[in-house]
Tab-separated table of C-alpha atoms in Angstrom:
chain	number	residue	atom	x	y	z
A	1	MET	CA	262.969	58.062	2.769
A	2	SER	CA	260.275	55.438	2.596
A	3	LYS	CA	261.402	52.626	0.224
A	4	GLY	CA	263.125	55.243	-1.927
A	5	LEU	CA	259.744	57.000	-2.138
A	6	ARG	CA	258.311	54.330	-4.342
A	7	MET	CA	255.380	53.960	-1.928
A	8	ARG	CA	253.683	56.520	0.187
A	9	ALA	CA	255.014	56.647	3.778
A	10	GLU	CA	252.625	55.359	6.409
A	11	ALA	CA	254.087	57.149	9.496
A	12	ALA	CA	251.762	59.710	11.113
A	13	GLU	CA	252.871	63.361	11.213
A	14	LEU	CA	253.370	65.087	14.588
A	15	MET	CA	250.511	67.452	13.460
A	16	ASP	CA	248.225	64.468	13.493
A	17	ASP	CA	248.793	63.975	17.199
A	18	PHE	CA	246.237	66.213	18.770
A	19	SER	CA	247.533	65.458	22.183
A	20	ILE	CA	250.573	67.720	21.781
A	21	GLY	CA	249.576	71.100	20.317
A	22	GLY	CA	250.055	74.328	22.335
A	23	SER	CA	252.588	77.095	21.556
A	24	GLU	CA	254.951	74.712	19.761
A	25	LEU	CA	252.221	73.906	17.150
A	26	ARG	CA	251.381	77.662	16.760
A	27	GLU	CA	255.053	78.334	16.093
A	28	ALA	CA	255.161	75.539	13.530
A	29	LEU	CA	252.043	76.932	11.805
A	30	ARG	CA	253.730	80.338	11.505
A	31	GLN	CA	256.985	78.779	10.148
A	32	LEU	CA	254.902	76.781	7.756
A	33	ARG	CA	253.606	80.032	6.164
A	34	LEU	CA	257.190	80.784	5.351
A	35	LEU	CA	257.757	77.349	3.816
A	36	ASN	CA	254.543	77.849	1.782
A	37	ARG	CA	255.846	81.141	0.423
A	38	ILE	CA	259.217	79.570	-0.451
A	39	PHE	CA	257.686	76.621	-2.292
A	40	VAL	CA	254.838	78.744	-3.852
A	41	ALA	CA	252.196	76.561	-2.233
A	42	SER	CA	249.216	78.822	-3.134
A	43	ALA	CA	249.610	78.506	-6.939
A	44	PRO	CA	247.958	75.029	-7.485
A	45	THR	CA	245.004	76.028	-5.346
A	46	LEU	CA	244.576	79.170	-7.396
A	47	TYR	CA	245.003	77.165	-10.618
A	48	GLY	CA	242.276	74.691	-9.658
A	49	VAL	CA	239.857	77.311	-8.402
A	50	LYS	CA	240.189	79.398	-11.593
A	51	ARG	CA	239.499	76.181	-13.674
A	52	LEU	CA	236.283	75.342	-11.765
A	53	TRP	CA	235.231	79.081	-11.893
A	54	GLU	CA	235.775	79.178	-15.614
A	55	LYS	CA	233.820	75.950	-16.215
A	56	ALA	CA	230.914	77.421	-14.139
A	57	ASN	CA	230.803	80.366	-16.567
A	58	LYS	CA	232.662	82.772	-14.321
A	59	PRO	CA	230.086	83.565	-11.617
A	60	ARG	CA	230.385	87.021	-10.070
A	61	SER	CA	230.023	85.580	-6.564
A	62	LEU	CA	231.932	82.499	-5.259
A	63	SER	CA	232.159	80.750	-1.822
A	64	ILE	CA	235.126	78.601	-0.915
A	65	LEU	CA	235.569	76.286	2.023
A	66	ASP	CA	239.169	75.283	2.809
A	67	VAL	CA	239.374	72.093	4.919
A	68	GLY	CA	242.291	71.282	7.083
A	69	ALA	CA	243.230	74.847	6.400
A	70	GLY	CA	245.918	75.507	9.098
A	71	SER	CA	246.621	79.247	9.028
A	72	GLY	CA	244.787	79.445	5.635
A	73	ASP	CA	247.556	81.611	4.240
A	74	VAL	CA	247.410	80.091	0.729
A	75	ASN	CA	243.981	81.810	0.378
A	76	ARG	CA	245.597	85.226	0.328
A	77	GLN	CA	246.284	84.735	-3.313
A	78	LEU	CA	242.596	83.863	-3.926
A	79	LEU	CA	241.570	87.144	-2.420
A	80	ARG	CA	243.976	89.049	-4.648
A	81	TRP	CA	242.697	87.178	-7.740
A	82	ALA	CA	239.006	87.899	-6.777
A	83	ASP	CA	239.853	91.592	-6.404
A	84	ILE	CA	241.252	91.675	-9.930
A	85	GLN	CA	238.391	89.686	-11.460
A	86	GLY	CA	235.707	91.759	-9.543
A	87	ILE	CA	234.388	88.567	-7.845
A	88	GLU	CA	232.518	88.675	-4.584
A	89	LEU	CA	234.430	86.030	-2.823
A	90	THR	CA	233.835	84.536	0.620
A	91	ILE	CA	236.244	82.079	2.202
A	92	ARG	CA	235.603	79.722	5.205
A	93	LEU	CA	238.489	78.082	6.831
A	94	VAL	CA	237.890	74.902	8.765
A	95	ASP	CA	240.428	73.060	10.912
A	96	LEU	CA	240.301	70.503	13.726
A	97	THR	CA	242.647	72.266	16.049
A	98	GLU	CA	242.116	75.485	17.986
A	99	GLU	CA	245.743	76.446	17.476
A	100	ALA	CA	245.258	76.483	13.665
A	101	CYS	CA	242.015	78.458	14.056
A	102	GLU	CA	243.729	81.023	16.474
A	103	GLU	CA	246.522	81.493	13.856
A	104	ALA	CA	244.075	81.829	11.005
A	105	ARG	CA	242.049	84.404	12.851
A	106	LEU	CA	245.130	86.442	13.622
A	107	PHE	CA	246.419	86.185	10.059
A	108	PHE	CA	243.083	87.337	8.604
A	109	GLN	CA	242.026	89.669	11.388
A	110	ASN	CA	241.491	92.577	8.960
A	111	GLU	CA	239.817	90.486	6.237
A	112	SER	CA	236.033	90.461	6.529
A	113	ARG	CA	235.671	88.031	3.561
A	114	VAL	CA	237.345	85.196	5.549
A	115	GLN	CA	235.577	83.311	8.396
A	116	VAL	CA	237.295	80.765	10.536
A	117	LYS	CA	235.572	77.757	12.181
A	118	GLN	CA	236.934	74.934	14.270
A	119	GLY	CA	235.391	71.735	12.889
A	120	ASP	CA	235.600	68.505	10.987
A	121	LEU	CA	235.166	67.824	7.313
A	122	PHE	CA	233.130	64.793	7.961
A	123	ALA	CA	230.569	66.686	10.037
A	124	LEU	CA	229.924	69.523	7.508
A	125	PRO	CA	226.625	69.729	5.798
A	126	GLU	CA	226.157	68.995	2.092
A	127	GLY	CA	226.488	71.903	-0.317
A	128	SER	CA	228.136	74.147	2.201
A	129	ALA	CA	230.189	76.049	-0.486
A	130	ASP	CA	230.609	76.362	-4.118
A	131	ILE	CA	234.203	74.954	-4.055
A	132	VAL	CA	235.924	72.893	-1.386
A	133	THR	CA	239.694	73.051	-1.289
A	134	GLY	CA	242.231	71.077	0.537
A	135	THR	CA	245.961	72.193	0.525
A	136	GLN	CA	248.510	69.771	1.882
A	137	PHE	CA	245.506	68.131	3.472
A	138	LEU	CA	244.964	64.817	1.673
A	139	HIS	CA	248.413	63.322	2.344
A	140	HIS	CA	247.474	63.053	5.984
A	141	PHE	CA	245.060	60.136	5.075
A	142	ASP	CA	246.098	56.628	4.098
A	143	GLU	CA	245.042	54.962	0.901
A	144	GLU	CA	242.006	53.289	2.326
A	145	GLU	CA	240.763	56.606	3.780
A	146	LEU	CA	241.211	58.647	0.579
A	147	PRO	CA	237.911	57.748	-1.232
A	148	HIS	CA	235.728	58.634	1.763
A	149	THR	CA	237.735	61.874	2.395
A	150	VAL	CA	237.421	63.146	-1.150
A	151	GLY	CA	233.836	61.884	-1.388
A	152	SER	CA	233.037	63.994	1.661
A	153	MET	CA	234.721	66.991	0.079
A	154	LEU	CA	232.562	66.443	-3.024
A	155	SER	CA	229.377	66.176	-0.962
A	156	VAL	CA	230.172	69.453	0.907
A	157	SER	CA	230.802	71.266	-2.452
A	158	ARG	CA	228.336	72.539	-5.073
A	159	LEU	CA	230.724	72.936	-7.960
A	160	GLY	CA	233.560	70.717	-7.227
A	161	VAL	CA	236.795	70.110	-5.303
A	162	VAL	CA	240.324	71.298	-5.657
A	163	ILE	CA	243.163	69.397	-4.026
A	164	ASN	CA	246.647	70.817	-3.830
A	165	ASP	CA	249.165	68.328	-2.563
A	166	ILE	CA	252.803	67.377	-2.720
A	167	HIS	CA	254.593	65.370	-5.476
A	168	ARG	CA	256.454	62.519	-3.830
A	169	HIS	CA	259.902	62.861	-5.429
A	170	TRP	CA	263.422	62.712	-4.053
A	171	ILE	CA	264.266	66.233	-5.262
A	172	ALA	CA	261.220	67.662	-3.372
A	173	TRP	CA	262.256	65.605	-0.253
A	174	ALA	CA	265.813	66.798	-0.313
A	175	ALA	CA	264.743	70.425	-0.850
A	176	VAL	CA	262.392	70.352	2.053
A	177	TRP	CA	264.700	68.447	4.301
A	178	LEU	CA	267.366	71.106	3.636
A	179	THR	CA	265.141	74.212	3.833
A	180	THR	CA	263.437	73.135	7.099
A	181	ARG	CA	266.888	72.816	8.753
A	182	MET	CA	267.961	76.121	7.500
A	183	ILE	CA	264.927	78.006	8.835
A	184	SER	CA	263.752	76.097	11.926
A	185	THR	CA	264.531	74.122	15.121
A	186	ASN	CA	260.837	73.314	15.702
A	187	ARG	CA	260.290	69.631	15.815
A	188	TYR	CA	256.961	69.795	13.974
A	189	ILE	CA	258.685	71.414	10.971
A	190	LEU	CA	261.821	69.226	11.070
A	191	ASN	CA	259.846	65.940	11.266
A	192	ASP	CA	256.664	66.727	9.309
A	193	GLY	CA	258.274	68.720	6.400
A	194	PRO	CA	260.247	65.852	4.842
A	195	LEU	CA	257.652	63.291	5.983
A	196	SER	CA	254.866	65.184	4.208
A	197	VAL	CA	256.855	64.731	0.917
A	198	ALA	CA	257.188	61.061	1.632
A	199	LYS	CA	253.405	60.824	2.212
A	200	GLY	CA	252.730	62.743	-0.955
A	201	PHE	CA	251.618	61.504	-4.378
A	202	ARG	CA	252.508	60.508	-7.848
A	203	ALA	CA	250.480	60.396	-11.081
A	204	GLY	CA	249.574	56.805	-10.538
A	205	ASP	CA	248.109	57.550	-7.126
A	206	TRP	CA	245.715	59.987	-8.655
A	207	ARG	CA	244.710	57.627	-11.345
A	208	LYS	CA	244.054	54.919	-8.732
A	209	LEU	CA	242.076	57.303	-6.626
A	210	GLY	CA	239.868	58.101	-9.609
A	211	GLN	CA	239.224	54.433	-10.194
A	212	MET	CA	238.352	53.834	-6.515
A	213	LEU	CA	235.881	56.716	-6.653
A	214	GLY	CA	234.515	55.728	-10.075
A	215	LEU	CA	235.250	59.240	-11.378
A	216	PRO	CA	236.136	59.685	-15.022
A	217	ALA	CA	236.057	63.401	-14.340
A	218	ILE	CA	239.134	63.504	-12.096
A	219	TYR	CA	241.765	65.808	-13.473
A	220	TYR	CA	245.315	66.141	-12.181
A	221	LYS	CA	248.243	68.349	-13.271
A	222	TRP	CA	251.772	68.746	-12.176
A	223	ARG	CA	252.449	72.204	-10.984
A	224	PRO	CA	255.577	73.968	-9.726
A	225	LEU	CA	257.162	73.452	-7.187
A	226	PHE	CA	256.696	69.722	-7.049
A	227	ARG	CA	252.970	69.767	-6.457
A	228	TYR	CA	249.819	68.431	-8.002
A	229	ALA	CA	246.600	70.324	-8.669
A	230	VAL	CA	243.653	67.913	-8.704
A	231	VAL	CA	240.384	69.290	-9.934
A	232	ILE	CA	237.019	67.409	-9.684
A	233	ASP	CA	234.091	69.093	-11.515
A	234	LYS	CA	230.722	67.986	-10.230
A	235	ALA	CA	229.073	69.068	-13.423
A	236	GLN	CA	231.106	66.491	-15.324
A	237	ILE	CA	230.264	63.859	-12.785
A	238	ASN	CA	226.544	64.543	-13.097
A	239	SER	CA	226.842	64.492	-16.941
A	240	SER	CA	228.573	61.118	-16.810
A	241	ASP	CA	225.785	59.825	-14.450
A	242	GLU	CA	223.159	60.909	-16.884
A	243	ARG	CA	224.989	59.117	-19.732
A	244	GLY	CA	225.230	55.952	-17.510
A	245	LEU	CA	228.967	56.058	-17.423
A	246	VAL	CA	229.418	55.952	-13.647
């Protein structure tokens, strides 16, 4: 564990090395879907999307763009929620790797509301979707990169941004270390699982990010299991701009 998890780990995950990939990465993505179910990874994303949807007066149609989506499996809960609410929902999954896009296309092969595109957040046009989400995406960036990354997510969104990422805590680290060794022999999973917790966040990190961005509207909330839901409402940002607060 990095300095007892007091500070975010700086080591790069294997998934950040795009020279590896192949079948081993695809296997890791499939096993990551199981880990996401075990640790209820979809819940904070749904929590944040519902919050922005309600603040936007519950529109009957909604578009979501999930960046660094991997298999995009956490979006299955969003589709079920949209069915219950009668929302016309479209989801676009964007990831840098072809392996992730192939897994996402296979996972959602019978779901017409989901489109998959290989691409880069930083090359997407402004206002591409109502809400931009990132699940277990932001911890891949170091502290200096975070403001530009979140700023790009805001630029691509029309209503706001939902970030779902890991709480950096020893209990979460131990749980992930043990679980990965129970279910997998894949080196991506064994290395990146615990490391992703060590690269995760604490409340102070979110406050600092808000200060770096100059965003009084940043909202974060701890959610089970050892995750944070971070919601940035562009309407609040624009309102603050008009009052001269930013």
